[in-house]
mmCIF file of C-alpha atoms in Angstrom:
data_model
loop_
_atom_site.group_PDB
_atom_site.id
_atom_site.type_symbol
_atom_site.label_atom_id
_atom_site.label_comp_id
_atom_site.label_asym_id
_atom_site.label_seq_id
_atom_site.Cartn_x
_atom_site.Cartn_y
_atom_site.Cartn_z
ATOM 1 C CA UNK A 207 22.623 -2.849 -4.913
ATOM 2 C CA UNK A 208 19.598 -4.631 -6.126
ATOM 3 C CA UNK A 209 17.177 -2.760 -8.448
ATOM 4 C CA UNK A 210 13.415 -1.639 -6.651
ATOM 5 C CA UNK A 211 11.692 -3.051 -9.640
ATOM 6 C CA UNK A 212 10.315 -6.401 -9.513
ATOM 7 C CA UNK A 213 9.752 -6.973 -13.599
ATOM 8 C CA UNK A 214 11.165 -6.608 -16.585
ATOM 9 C CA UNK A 215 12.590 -3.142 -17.466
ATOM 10 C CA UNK A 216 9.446 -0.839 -18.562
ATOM 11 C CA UNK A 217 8.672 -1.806 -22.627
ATOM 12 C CA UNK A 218 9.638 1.076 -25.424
ATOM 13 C CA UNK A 219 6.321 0.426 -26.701
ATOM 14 C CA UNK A 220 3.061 1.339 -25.910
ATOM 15 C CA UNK A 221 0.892 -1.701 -24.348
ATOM 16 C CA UNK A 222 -1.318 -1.559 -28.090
ATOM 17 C CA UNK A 223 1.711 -2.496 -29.904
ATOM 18 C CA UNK A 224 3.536 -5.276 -27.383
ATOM 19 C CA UNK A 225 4.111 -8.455 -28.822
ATOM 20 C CA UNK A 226 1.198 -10.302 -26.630
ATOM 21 C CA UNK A 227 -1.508 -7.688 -27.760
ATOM 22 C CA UNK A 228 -3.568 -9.851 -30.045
ATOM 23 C CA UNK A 229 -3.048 -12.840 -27.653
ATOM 24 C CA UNK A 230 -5.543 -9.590 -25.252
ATOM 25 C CA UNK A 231 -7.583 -8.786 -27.966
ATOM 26 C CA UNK A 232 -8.584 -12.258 -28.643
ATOM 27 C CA UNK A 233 -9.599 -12.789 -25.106
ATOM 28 C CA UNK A 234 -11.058 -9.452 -25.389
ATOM 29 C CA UNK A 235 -13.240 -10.152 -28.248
ATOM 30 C CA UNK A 236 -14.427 -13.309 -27.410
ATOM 31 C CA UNK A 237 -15.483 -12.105 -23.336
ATOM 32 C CA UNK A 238 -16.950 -9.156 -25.449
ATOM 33 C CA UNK A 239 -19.050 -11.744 -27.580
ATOM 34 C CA UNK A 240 -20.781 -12.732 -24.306
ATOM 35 C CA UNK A 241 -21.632 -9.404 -23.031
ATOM 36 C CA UNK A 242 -18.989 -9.085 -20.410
ATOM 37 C CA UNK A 243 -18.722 -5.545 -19.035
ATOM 38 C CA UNK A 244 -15.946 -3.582 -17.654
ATOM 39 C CA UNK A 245 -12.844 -5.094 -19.661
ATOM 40 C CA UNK A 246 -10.566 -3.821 -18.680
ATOM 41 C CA UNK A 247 -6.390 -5.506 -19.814
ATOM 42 C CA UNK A 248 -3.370 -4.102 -17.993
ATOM 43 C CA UNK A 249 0.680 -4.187 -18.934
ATOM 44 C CA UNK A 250 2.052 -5.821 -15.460
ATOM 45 C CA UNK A 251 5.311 -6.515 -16.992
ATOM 46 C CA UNK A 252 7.551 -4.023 -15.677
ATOM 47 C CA UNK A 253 6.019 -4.462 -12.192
ATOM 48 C CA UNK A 254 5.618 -8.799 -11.911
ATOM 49 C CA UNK A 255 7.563 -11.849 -13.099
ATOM 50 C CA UNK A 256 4.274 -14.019 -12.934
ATOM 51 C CA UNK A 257 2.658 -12.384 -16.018
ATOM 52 C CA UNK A 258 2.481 -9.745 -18.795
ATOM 53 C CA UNK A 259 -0.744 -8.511 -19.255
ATOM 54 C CA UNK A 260 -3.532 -9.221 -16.728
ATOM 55 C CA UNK A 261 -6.914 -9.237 -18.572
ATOM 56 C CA UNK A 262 -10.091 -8.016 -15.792
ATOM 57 C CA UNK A 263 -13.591 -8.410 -17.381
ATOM 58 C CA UNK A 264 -17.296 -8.441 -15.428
ATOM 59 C CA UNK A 265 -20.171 -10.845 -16.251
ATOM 60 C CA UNK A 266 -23.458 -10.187 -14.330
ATOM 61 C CA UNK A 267 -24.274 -14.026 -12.984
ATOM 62 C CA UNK A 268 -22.027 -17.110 -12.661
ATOM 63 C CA UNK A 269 -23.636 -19.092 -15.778
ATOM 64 C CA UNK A 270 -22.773 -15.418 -17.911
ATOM 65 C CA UNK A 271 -19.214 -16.010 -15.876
ATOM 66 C CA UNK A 272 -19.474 -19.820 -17.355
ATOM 67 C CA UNK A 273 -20.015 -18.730 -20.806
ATOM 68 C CA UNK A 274 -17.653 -15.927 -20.687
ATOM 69 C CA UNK A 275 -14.802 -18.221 -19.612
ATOM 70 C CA UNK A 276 -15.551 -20.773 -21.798
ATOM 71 C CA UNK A 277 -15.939 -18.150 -24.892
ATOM 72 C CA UNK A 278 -12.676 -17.305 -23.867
ATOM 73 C CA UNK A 279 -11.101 -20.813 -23.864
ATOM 74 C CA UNK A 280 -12.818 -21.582 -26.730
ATOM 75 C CA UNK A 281 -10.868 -18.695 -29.454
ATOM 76 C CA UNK A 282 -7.705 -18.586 -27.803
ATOM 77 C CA UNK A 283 -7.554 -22.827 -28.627
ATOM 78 C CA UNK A 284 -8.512 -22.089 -32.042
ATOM 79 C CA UNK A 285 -6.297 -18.653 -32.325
ATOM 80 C CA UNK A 286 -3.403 -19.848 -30.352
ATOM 81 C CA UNK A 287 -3.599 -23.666 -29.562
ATOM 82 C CA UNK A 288 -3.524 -22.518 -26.745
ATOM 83 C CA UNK A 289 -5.131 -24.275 -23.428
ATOM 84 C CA UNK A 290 -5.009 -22.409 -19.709
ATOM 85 C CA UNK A 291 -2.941 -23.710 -16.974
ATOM 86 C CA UNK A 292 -1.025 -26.891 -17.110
ATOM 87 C CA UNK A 293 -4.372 -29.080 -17.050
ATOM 88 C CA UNK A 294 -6.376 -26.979 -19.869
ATOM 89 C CA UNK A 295 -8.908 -25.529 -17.065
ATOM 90 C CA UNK A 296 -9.605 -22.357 -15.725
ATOM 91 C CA UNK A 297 -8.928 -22.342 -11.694
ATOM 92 C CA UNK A 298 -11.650 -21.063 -10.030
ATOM 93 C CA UNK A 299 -15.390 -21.505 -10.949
ATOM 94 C CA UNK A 300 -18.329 -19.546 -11.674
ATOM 95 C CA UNK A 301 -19.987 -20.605 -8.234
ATOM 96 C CA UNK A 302 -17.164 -18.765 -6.540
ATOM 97 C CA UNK A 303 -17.241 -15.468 -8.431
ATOM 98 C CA UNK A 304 -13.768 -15.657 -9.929
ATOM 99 C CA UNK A 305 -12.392 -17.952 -12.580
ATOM 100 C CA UNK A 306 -8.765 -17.477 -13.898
ATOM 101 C CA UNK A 307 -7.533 -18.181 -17.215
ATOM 102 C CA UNK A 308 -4.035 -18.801 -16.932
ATOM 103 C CA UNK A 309 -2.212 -18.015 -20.192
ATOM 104 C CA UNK A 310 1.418 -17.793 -19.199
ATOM 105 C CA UNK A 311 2.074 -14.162 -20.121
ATOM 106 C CA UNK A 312 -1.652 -12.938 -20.063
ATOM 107 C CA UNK A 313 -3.927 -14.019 -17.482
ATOM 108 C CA UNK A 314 -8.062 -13.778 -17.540
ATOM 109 C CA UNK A 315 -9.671 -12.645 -14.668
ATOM 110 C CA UNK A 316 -13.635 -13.349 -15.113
ATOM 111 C CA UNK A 317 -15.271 -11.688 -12.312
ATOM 112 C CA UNK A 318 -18.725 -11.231 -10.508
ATOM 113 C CA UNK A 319 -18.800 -7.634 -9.900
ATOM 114 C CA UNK A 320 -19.359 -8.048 -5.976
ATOM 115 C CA UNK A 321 -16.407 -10.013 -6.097
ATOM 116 C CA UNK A 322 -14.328 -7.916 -8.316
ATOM 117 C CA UNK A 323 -15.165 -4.675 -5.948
ATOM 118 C CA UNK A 324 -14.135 -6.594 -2.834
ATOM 119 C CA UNK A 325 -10.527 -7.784 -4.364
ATOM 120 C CA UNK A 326 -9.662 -4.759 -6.126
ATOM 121 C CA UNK A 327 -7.137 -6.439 -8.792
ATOM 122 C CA UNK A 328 -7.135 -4.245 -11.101
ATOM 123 C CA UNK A 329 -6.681 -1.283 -8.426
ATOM 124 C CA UNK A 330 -3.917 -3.250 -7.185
ATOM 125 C CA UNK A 331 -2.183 -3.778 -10.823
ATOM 126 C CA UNK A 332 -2.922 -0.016 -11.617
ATOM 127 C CA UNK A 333 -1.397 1.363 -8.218
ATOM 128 C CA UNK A 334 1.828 -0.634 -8.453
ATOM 129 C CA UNK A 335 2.230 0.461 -11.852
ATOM 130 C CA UNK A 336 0.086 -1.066 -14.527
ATOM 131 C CA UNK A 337 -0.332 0.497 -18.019
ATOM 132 C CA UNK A 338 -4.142 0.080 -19.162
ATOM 133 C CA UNK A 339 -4.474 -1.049 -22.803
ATOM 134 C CA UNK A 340 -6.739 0.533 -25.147
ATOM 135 C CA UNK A 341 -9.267 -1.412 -26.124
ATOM 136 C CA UNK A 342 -11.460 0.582 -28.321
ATOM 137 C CA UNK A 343 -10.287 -0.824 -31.325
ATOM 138 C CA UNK A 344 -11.993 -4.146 -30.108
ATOM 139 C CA UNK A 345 -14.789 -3.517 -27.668
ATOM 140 C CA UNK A 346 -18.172 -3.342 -29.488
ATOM 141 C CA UNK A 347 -20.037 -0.637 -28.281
ATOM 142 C CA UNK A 348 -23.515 -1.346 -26.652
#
């Protein structure tokens, strides 16, 4: 009989110690640079083959979206040489509410908050099993 789980088997460490936490905290600190509010960065490994770590951050208006995204694109190239998706361009835009930074095993979700109430993503992640990474260490505090 086939396993229920859909991932990999749950991680013997805690989401602040997995090996793709600093590729979180970089996007992180740079959607933090531009103000973005509500970060939030889940461990979705045990419960998705897609990705890792889904990263779920707010920006009031689509150019703070813009900025945020492109903050984001910006330090993981320079951190990581790194580049999102297969053409080096988040999917989505700021006009739509919801851009996606596609890193392979952590994925950016830059949100309006109207559209991040109406989709629920992180809900979703957190109800099918998610483990929510602290990010004190690395949010600024207003």
């Amino acid at each position: 009989p086939m396993d229920s789980s859909v991932g990999d088997s749950p991680p013997e460490v805690p989401p602040e110690r997995d090996e793709l936490a600093d590729l979180v905290r970089c996007i992180v600190r740079a959607a933090d640079g531009r103000k973005a509010e509500n970060i939030a960065a889940l461990r979705v490994s045990s419960v998705s083959t897609l990705t890792s770590f889904v990263v779920i951050l707010s920006g009031n208006s689509r150019p703070q979206n813009q900025a945020i995204s492109a903050a984001i694109k910006k330090d993981v190239e320079k951190e990581y040489e790194m580049l999102p998706g297969s053409t080096g361009v988040p999917e989505g835009n700021a006009d739509s509410g919801w851009m996606v930074l596609d890193y392979g095993s952590v994925m950016a979700h830059v949100m309006t908050p109207k559209s991040r109430l109406y989709y629920n993503v992180e809900g979703q992640w957190k109800d099918k099993g998610g483990e929510y990474m602290d990010l004190s260490d690395v949010i600024i505090p207003n």
